[in-house]
XYZ file of C-alpha atoms in Angstrom:
530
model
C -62.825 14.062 -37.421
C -60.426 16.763 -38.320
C -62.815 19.595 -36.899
C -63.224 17.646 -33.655
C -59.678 18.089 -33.466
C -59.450 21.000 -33.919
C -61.985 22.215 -31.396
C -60.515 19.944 -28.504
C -57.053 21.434 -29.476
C -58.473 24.955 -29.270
C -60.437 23.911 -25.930
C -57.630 22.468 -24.356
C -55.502 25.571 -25.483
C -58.019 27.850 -23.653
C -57.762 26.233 -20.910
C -54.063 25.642 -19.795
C -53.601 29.432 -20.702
C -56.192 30.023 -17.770
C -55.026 27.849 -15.116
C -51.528 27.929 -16.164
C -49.794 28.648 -12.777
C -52.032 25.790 -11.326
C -50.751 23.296 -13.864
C -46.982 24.419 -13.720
C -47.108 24.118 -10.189
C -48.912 20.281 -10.438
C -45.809 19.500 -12.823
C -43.303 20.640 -10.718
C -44.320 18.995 -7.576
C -44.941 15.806 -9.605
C -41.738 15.918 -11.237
C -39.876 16.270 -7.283
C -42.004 13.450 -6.243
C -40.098 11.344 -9.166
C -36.734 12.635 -8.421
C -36.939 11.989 -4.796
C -38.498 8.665 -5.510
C -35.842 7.415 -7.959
C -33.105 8.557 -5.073
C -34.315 6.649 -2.588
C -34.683 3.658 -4.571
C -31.163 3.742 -6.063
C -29.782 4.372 -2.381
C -31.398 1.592 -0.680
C -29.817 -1.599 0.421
C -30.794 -5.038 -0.652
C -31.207 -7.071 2.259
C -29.093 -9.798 0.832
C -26.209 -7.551 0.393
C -25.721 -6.040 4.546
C -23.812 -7.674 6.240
C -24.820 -9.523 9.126
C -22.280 -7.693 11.768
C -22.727 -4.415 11.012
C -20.445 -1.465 10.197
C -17.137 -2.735 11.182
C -13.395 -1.407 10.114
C -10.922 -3.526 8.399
C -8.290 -5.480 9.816
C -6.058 -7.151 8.042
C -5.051 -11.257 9.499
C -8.939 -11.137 11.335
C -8.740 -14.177 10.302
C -6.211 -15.874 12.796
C -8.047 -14.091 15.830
C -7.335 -16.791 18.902
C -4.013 -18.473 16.846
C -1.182 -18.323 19.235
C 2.502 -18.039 17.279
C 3.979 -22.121 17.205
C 7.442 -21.170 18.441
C 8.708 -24.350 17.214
C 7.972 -23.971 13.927
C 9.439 -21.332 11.270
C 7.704 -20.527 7.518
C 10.612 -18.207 6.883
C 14.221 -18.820 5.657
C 15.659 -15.742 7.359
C 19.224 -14.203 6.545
C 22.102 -12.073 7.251
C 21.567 -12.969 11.547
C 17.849 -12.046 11.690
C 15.679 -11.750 13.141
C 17.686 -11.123 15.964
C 21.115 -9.468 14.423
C 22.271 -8.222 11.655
C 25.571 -9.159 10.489
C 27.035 -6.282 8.107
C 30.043 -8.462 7.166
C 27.910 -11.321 5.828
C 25.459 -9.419 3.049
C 26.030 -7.146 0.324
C 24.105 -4.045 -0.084
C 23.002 -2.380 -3.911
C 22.041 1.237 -5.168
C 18.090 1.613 -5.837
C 17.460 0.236 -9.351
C 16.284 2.861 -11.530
C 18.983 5.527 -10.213
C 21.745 3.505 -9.649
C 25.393 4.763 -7.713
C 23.961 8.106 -7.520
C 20.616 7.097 -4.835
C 20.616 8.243 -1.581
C 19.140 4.636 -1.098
C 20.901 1.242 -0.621
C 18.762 -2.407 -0.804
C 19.429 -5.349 1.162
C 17.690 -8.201 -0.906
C 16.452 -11.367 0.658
C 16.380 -10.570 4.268
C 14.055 -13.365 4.105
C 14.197 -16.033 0.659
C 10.800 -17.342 -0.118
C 10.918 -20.884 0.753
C 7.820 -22.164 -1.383
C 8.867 -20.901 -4.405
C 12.535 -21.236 -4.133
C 12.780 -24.093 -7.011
C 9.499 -22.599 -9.264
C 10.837 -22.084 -12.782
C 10.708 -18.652 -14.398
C 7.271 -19.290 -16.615
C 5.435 -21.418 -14.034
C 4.512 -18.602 -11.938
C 3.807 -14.749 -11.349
C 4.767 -12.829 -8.710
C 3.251 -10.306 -6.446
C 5.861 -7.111 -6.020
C 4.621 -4.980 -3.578
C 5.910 -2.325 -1.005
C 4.962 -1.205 2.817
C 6.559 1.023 5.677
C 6.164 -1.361 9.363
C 2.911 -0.696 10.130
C 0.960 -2.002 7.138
C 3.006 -5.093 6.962
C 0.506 -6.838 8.330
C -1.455 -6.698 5.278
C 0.525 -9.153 3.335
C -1.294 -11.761 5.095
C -3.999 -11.179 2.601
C -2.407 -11.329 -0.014
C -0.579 -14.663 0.731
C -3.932 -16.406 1.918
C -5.180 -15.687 -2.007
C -2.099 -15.458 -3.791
C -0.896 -18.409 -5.786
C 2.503 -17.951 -6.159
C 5.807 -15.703 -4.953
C 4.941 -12.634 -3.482
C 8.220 -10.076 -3.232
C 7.670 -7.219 -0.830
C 10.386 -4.370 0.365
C 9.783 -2.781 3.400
C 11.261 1.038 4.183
C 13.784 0.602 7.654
C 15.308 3.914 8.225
C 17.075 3.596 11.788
C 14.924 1.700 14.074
C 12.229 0.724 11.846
C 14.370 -2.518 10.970
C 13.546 -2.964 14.454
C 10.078 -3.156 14.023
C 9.539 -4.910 11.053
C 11.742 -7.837 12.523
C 9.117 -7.867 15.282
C 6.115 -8.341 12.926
C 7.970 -10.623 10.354
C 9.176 -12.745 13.461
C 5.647 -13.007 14.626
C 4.014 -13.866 11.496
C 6.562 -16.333 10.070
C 5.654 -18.177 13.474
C 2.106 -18.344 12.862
C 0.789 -18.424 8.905
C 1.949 -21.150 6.483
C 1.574 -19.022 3.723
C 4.411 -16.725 5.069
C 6.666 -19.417 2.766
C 5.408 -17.140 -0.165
C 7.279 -14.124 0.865
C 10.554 -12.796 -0.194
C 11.823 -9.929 2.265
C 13.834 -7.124 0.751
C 14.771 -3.655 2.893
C 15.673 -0.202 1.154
C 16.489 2.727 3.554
C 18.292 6.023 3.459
C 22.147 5.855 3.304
C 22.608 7.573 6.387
C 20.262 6.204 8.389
C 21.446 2.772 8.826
C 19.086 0.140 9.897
C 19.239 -0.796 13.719
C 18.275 -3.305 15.781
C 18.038 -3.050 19.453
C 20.337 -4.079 21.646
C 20.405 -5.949 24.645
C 21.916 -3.941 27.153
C 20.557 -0.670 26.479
C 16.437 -1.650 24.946
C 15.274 -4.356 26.627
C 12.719 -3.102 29.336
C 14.073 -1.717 32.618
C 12.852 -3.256 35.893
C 13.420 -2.427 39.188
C 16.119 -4.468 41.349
C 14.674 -6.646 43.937
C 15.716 -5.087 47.223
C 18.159 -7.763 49.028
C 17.073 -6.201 52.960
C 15.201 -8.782 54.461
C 12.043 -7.878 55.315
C 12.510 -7.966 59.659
C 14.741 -4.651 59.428
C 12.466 -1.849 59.359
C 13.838 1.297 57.679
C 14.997 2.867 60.809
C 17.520 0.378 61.537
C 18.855 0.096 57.615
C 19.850 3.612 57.509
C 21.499 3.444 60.993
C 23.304 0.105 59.481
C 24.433 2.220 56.887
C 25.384 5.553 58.716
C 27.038 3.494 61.227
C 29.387 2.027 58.099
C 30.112 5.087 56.380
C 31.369 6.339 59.470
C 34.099 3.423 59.912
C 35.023 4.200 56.422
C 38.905 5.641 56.255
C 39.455 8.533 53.728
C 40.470 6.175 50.897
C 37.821 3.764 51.219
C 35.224 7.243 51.478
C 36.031 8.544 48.411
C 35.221 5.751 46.323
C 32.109 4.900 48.248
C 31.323 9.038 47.153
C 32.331 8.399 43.411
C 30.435 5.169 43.206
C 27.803 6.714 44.638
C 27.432 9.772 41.974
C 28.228 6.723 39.015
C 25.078 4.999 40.426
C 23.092 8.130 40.503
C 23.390 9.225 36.828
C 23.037 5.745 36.016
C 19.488 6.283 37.287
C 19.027 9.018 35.697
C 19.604 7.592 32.647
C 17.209 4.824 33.184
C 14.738 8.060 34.071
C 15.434 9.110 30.247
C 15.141 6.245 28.794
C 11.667 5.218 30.295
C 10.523 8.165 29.763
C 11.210 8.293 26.025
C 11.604 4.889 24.543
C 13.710 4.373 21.406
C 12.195 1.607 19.658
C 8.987 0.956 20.312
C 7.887 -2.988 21.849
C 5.005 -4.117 20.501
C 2.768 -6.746 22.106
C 0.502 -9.296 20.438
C -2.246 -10.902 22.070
C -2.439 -13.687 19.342
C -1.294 -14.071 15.354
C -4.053 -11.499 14.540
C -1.390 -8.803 15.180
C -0.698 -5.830 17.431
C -3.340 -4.529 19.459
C -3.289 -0.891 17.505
C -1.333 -0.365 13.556
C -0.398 2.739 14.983
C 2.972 2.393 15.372
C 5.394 5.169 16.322
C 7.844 4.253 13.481
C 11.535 6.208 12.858
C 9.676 7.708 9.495
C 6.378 9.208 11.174
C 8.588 10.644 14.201
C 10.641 12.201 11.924
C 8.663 13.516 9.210
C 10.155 11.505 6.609
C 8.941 10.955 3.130
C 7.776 7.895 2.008
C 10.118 7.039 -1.440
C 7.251 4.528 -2.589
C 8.553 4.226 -6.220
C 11.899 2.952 -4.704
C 9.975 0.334 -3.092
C 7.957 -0.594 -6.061
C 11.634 -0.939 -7.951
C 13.016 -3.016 -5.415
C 10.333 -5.538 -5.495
C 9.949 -5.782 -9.211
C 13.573 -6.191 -9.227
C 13.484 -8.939 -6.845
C 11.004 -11.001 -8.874
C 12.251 -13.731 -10.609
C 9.563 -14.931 -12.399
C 9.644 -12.890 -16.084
C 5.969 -11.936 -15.185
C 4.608 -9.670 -12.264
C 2.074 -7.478 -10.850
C 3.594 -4.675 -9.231
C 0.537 -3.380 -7.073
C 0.316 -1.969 -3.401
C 0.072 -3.611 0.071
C -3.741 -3.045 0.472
C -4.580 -4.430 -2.448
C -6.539 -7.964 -1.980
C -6.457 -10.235 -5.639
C -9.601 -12.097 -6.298
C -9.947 -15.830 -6.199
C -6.859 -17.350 -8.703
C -5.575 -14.298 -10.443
C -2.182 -15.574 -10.559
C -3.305 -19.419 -11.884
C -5.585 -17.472 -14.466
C -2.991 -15.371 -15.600
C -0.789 -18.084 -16.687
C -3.544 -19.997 -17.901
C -4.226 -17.182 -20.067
C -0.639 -16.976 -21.237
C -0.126 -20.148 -22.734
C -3.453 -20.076 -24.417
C -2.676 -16.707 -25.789
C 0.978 -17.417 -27.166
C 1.006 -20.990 -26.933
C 3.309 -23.675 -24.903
C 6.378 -23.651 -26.882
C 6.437 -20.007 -27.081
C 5.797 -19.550 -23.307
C 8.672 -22.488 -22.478
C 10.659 -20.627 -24.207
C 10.347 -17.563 -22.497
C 8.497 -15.576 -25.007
C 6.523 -12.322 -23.691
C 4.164 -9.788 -25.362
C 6.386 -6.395 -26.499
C 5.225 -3.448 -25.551
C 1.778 -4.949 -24.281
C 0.666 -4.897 -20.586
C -2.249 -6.926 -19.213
C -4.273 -4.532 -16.592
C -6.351 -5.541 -13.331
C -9.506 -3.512 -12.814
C -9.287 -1.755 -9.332
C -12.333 -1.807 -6.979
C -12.798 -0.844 -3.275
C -15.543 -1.545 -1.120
C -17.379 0.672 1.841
C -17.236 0.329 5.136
C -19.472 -3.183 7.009
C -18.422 -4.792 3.834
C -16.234 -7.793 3.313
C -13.859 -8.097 -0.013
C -15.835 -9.645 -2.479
C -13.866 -13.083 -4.114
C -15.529 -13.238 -7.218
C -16.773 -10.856 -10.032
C -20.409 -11.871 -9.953
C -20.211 -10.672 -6.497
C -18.424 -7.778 -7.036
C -20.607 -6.248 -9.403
C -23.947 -6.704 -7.297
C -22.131 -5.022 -4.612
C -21.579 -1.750 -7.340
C -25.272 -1.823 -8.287
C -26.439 -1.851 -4.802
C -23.621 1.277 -4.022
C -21.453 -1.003 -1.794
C -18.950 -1.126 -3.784
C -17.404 1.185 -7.063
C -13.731 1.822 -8.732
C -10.868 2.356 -7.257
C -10.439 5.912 -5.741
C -13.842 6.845 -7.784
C -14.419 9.552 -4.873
C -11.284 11.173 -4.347
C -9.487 10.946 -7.521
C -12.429 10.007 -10.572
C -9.534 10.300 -13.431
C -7.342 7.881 -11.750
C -8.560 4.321 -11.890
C -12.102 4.959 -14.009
C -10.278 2.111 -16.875
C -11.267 2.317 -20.873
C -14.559 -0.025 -20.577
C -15.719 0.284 -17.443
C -19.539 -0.363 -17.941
C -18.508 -2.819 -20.604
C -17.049 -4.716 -17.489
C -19.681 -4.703 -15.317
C -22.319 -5.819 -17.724
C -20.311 -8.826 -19.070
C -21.155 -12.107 -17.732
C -18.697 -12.988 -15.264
C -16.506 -15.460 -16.921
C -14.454 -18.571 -15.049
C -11.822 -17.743 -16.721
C -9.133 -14.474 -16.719
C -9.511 -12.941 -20.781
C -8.638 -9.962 -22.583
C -11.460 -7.561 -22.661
C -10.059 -4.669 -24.759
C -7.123 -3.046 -26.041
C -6.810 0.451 -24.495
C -4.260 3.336 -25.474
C -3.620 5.902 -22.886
C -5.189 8.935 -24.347
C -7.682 11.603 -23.619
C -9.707 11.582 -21.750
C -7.625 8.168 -19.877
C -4.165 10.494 -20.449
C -4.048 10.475 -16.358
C -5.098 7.204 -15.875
C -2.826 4.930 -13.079
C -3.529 0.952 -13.679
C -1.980 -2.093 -11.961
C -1.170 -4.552 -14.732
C 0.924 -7.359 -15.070
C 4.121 -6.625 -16.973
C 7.970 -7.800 -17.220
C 11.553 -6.502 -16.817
C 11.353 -4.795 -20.116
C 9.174 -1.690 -18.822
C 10.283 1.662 -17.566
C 11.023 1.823 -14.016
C 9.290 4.052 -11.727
C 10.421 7.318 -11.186
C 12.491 7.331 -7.912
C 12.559 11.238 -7.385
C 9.039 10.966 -6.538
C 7.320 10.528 -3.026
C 3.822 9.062 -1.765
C 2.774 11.872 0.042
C 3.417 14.192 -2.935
C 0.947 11.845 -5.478
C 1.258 10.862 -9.365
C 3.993 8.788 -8.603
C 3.024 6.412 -10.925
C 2.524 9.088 -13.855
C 6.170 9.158 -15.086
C 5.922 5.565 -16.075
C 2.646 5.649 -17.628
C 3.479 8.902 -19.649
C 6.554 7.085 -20.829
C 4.740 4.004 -22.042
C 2.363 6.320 -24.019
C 5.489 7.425 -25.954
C 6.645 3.977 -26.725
C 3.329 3.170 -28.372
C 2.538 0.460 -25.594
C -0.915 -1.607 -25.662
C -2.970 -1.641 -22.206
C -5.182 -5.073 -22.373
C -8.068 -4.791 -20.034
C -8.551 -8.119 -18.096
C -12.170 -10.020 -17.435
C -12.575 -11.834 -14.750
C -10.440 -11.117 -12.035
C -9.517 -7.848 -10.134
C -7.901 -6.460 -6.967
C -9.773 -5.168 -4.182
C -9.541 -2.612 -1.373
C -11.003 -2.377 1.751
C -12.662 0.729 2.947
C -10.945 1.575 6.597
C -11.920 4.346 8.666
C -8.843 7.205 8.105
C -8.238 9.726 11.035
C -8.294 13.486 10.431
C -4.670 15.056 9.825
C -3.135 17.025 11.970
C -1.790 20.314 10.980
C 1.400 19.821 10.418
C 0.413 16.450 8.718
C -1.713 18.820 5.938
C 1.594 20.794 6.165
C 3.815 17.962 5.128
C 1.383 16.556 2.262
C 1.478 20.242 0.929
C 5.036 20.071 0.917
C 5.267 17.046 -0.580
C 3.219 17.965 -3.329
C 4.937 20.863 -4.252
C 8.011 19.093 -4.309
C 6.727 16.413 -6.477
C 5.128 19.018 -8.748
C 8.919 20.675 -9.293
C 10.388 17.088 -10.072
C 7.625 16.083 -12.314
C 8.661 19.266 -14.313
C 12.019 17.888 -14.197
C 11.377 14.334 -15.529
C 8.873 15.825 -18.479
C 12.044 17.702 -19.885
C 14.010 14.432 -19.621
C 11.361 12.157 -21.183
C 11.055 14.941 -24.103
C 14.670 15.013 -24.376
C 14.768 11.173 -24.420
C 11.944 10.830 -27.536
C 12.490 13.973 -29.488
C 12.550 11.971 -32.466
C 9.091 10.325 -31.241
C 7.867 13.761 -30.721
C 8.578 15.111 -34.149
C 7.229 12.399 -35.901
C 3.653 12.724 -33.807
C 3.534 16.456 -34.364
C 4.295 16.443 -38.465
C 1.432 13.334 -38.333
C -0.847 15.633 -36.570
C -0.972 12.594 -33.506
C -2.461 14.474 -30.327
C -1.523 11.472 -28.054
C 0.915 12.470 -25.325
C 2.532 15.620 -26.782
C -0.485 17.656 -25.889
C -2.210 16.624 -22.905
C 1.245 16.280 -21.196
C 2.611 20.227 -21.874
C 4.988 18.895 -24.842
């Protein structure tokens, strides 16, 4: 047996040394073959997955398509004169939170009060803190048709941007119940005051009626009116001169103001909003920055439930996150505890993030949700643009768990290498750092300052099962040059205060820092250029 073996091993040796090439090239193609077949197979769609419609974009409120505003009826408690004034003498205005009498900013809280909520106690429910500029205000629709409980959102209204937002907000509160959820809050720049427009000088310009009847032709008008000028004494003449100039720059003025409209009108069809989101806002005409960690502060500040979510505006929660969460609370620390206002120190309970491509709808459930990632509908949160950002501690572990009914801790997650640039939603309280108001949207890692400064208290990040938030996929236009301009700008700005705010945090926990170095602890101190 062994010296059969031996001959078919020296046979077979023989032989792939002569027809080597032919064999290496018979592996090779084979071995393409398998690649391209495994591609096409991991790329194709399941039927049950398209979606009957097609490729379609996004738009938030679809849902009320052919619902006409009930004028009649009001879900909001508004204040302070709006929608329709705003009386200065009547409401007080505050610094931002984190900075205090030294921002640039001043808040106006509860422009509108939440009427559904207004009586909830402080550990029956969670809130929903988010922030928007006008034109994605109509996203928070969403959020209160799946949303079970207060939702807190602050809304940027430099000049005439109040303008706009009381247009929406006036529009909405006529047409969706759940508009009760929402508390109202506005931040802007002190020295752009918020504006509404006013009677006299916005509302749209029409042409008189003409008050010649219509038997006089022209001919005879103008010889009616030679015919008086001419019995005119020279008193009499030169005011009919001087009114005549006051009357002409008067129409020229209505000339200017048609031809470049203050405050934009918008128009709705029906309660499924404005015919384009594209609104010509005070911010995007001027080239304004976005202060988005202001926002997030004013909203969290608002809350007044001792748990939150601060998230963003886009950001859809799946069926009965908020119940779940409290559900989860009381099982976790128990009734008396939670009656008695106990929370978790220096813990934070994080939401996985997910968005979904284009022709798909926002999945409500996890079991959904995860077919949607295996047939590439559907993955993490910013997974293509920014892979460090939202890829959470456990990811796979997530998706191959069996979806439970309930919301439960998964894991307990540190923020270190390689998650040391990691930005999670979670639900937290009062007692964590505020964001860092020096920092702008378009400049990114907004949210870093807080995280960074969690990582040097020694805080715990518990990964959630069972719910998550969701983002649509919407088709984004191309930026202009002096958009790309802007963003650069912003960036490099952001870059210089980031700087900034290391040397304060390393200022701040110099004794944390000396203790992690003489332990030898590579948690923050590294990776963050301590």
């Amino acid at each position: 047996m062994t010296r059969c073996l031996r001959i078919f091993g020296a046979y077979s040796y023989r032989l792939s040394r002569r027809h080597s090439t032919i064999l290496l090239l018979a592996f090779l193609i084979a071995t393409v073959t398998l690649i391209l077949h495994l591609y096409a197979y991991r790329h194709q769609e399941p039927e049950q997955l398209q979606t009957s419609i097609g490729d379609f974009d996004y738009k938030p409120a679809s849902f009320l398509i052919g619902m006409q505003p009930n004028e009649s009826i009001n879900y909001c408690d508004f204040n302070y004169g709006l929608p329709h004034t705003l009386e200065w003498d009547i409401l007080q205005t505050y610094p931002s939170p984190e900075t205090g009498n030294k921002s640039p900013y001043r808040v106006i809280y509860d422009a509108i009060k939440s009427r559904a909520y207004s009586n909830c106690g402080v550990y029956n429910a969670v809130t929903y803190a988010t922030q928007a500029t006008p034109e994605f205000i109509y996203h928070i629709v969403e959020i209160a048709r799946y949303w079970d409980g207060p939702i807190s959102l602050s809304v940027f209204v430099p000049d005439y941007d109040l303008d706009i937002t009381m247009q929406i907000m006036n529009q909405l509160c006529h047409c969706y119940p759940g508009m009760s959820k929402v508390s109202l809050h506005l931040f802007y720049p002190k020295k752009l005051t918020p504006k509404l427009r006013t009677r006299r000088l916005f509302l749209p310009v029409t042409t008189e009626p003409s008050t010649t009847p219509s038997n006089i032709s022209l001919e005879e008008m103008f010889r009616k009116k030679l015919e008086n000028y001419r019995n005119l004494n020279n008193k009499t003449r030169a005011e009919y001169i001087q009114g005549a100039r006051k009357r002409k720059i008067e129409k020229m003025m209505i000339g200017m103001i048609k031809g470049k409209p203050v405050i934009p009108k918008l128009t709705f069809k029906d309660c499924s909003g404005p015919d384009s989101f594209d609104i010509k806002t005070f911010r995007k005409e001027n080239n304004m920055l976005y202060p988005i960690n202001v926002g997030r502060n004013v909203a969290r500040n608002a809350s007044k439930t001792n748990y939150f979510i601060v998230s963003d505006i886009e950001m859809v929660p799946s069926d009965g996150l908020a119940t779940k969460f409290l559900v989860m609370l009381r099982k976790l620390m128990g009734n008396k505890k939670r009656d008695e206002g106990c929370v978790f120190t220096k813990t934070i309970f994080v939401v996985p993030l997910f968005e979904v491509e284009r022709g798909e709808e926002i999945p409500r459930n996890k079991d959904t949700l995860v077919r949607m990632v295996a047939a590439n509908r559907a993955m993490y949160f910013h997974q293509k643009v920014c892979s460090h950002c939202q890829r959470f501690p456990g990811l796979q572990s997530w998706l191959l768990r069996t979806p439970p009914d309930v919301l439960e801790p998964m894991l307990i997650a540190r923020r270190e290498y390689p998650y040391h640039r990691w930005e999670p939603l979670y639900f937290g309280t009062h007692k964590e750092p505020w964001y860092s108001e020096m920092l702008s949207w378009e400049g990114r890692q907004d949210k870093m300052p807080q995280m960074l400064e969690m990582c040097l208290r020694d805080y715990k990040f518990v990964i959630l099962d069972g719910g998550f938030l969701c983002h649509s996929s919407v088709r984004r236009k191309g930026k202009s040059p002096s958009e790309l301009e802007i963003r650069e700008r912003a960036m490099y700005l952001n870059m210089l205060r980031y700087t900034i705010i290391l040397l304060n945090l390393k200022q701040k926990y110099e004794d944390v820092l000396k203790v992690m170095r003489k332990t030898g602890c590579k948690k923050c101190d590294v990776y963050y250029g301590f």
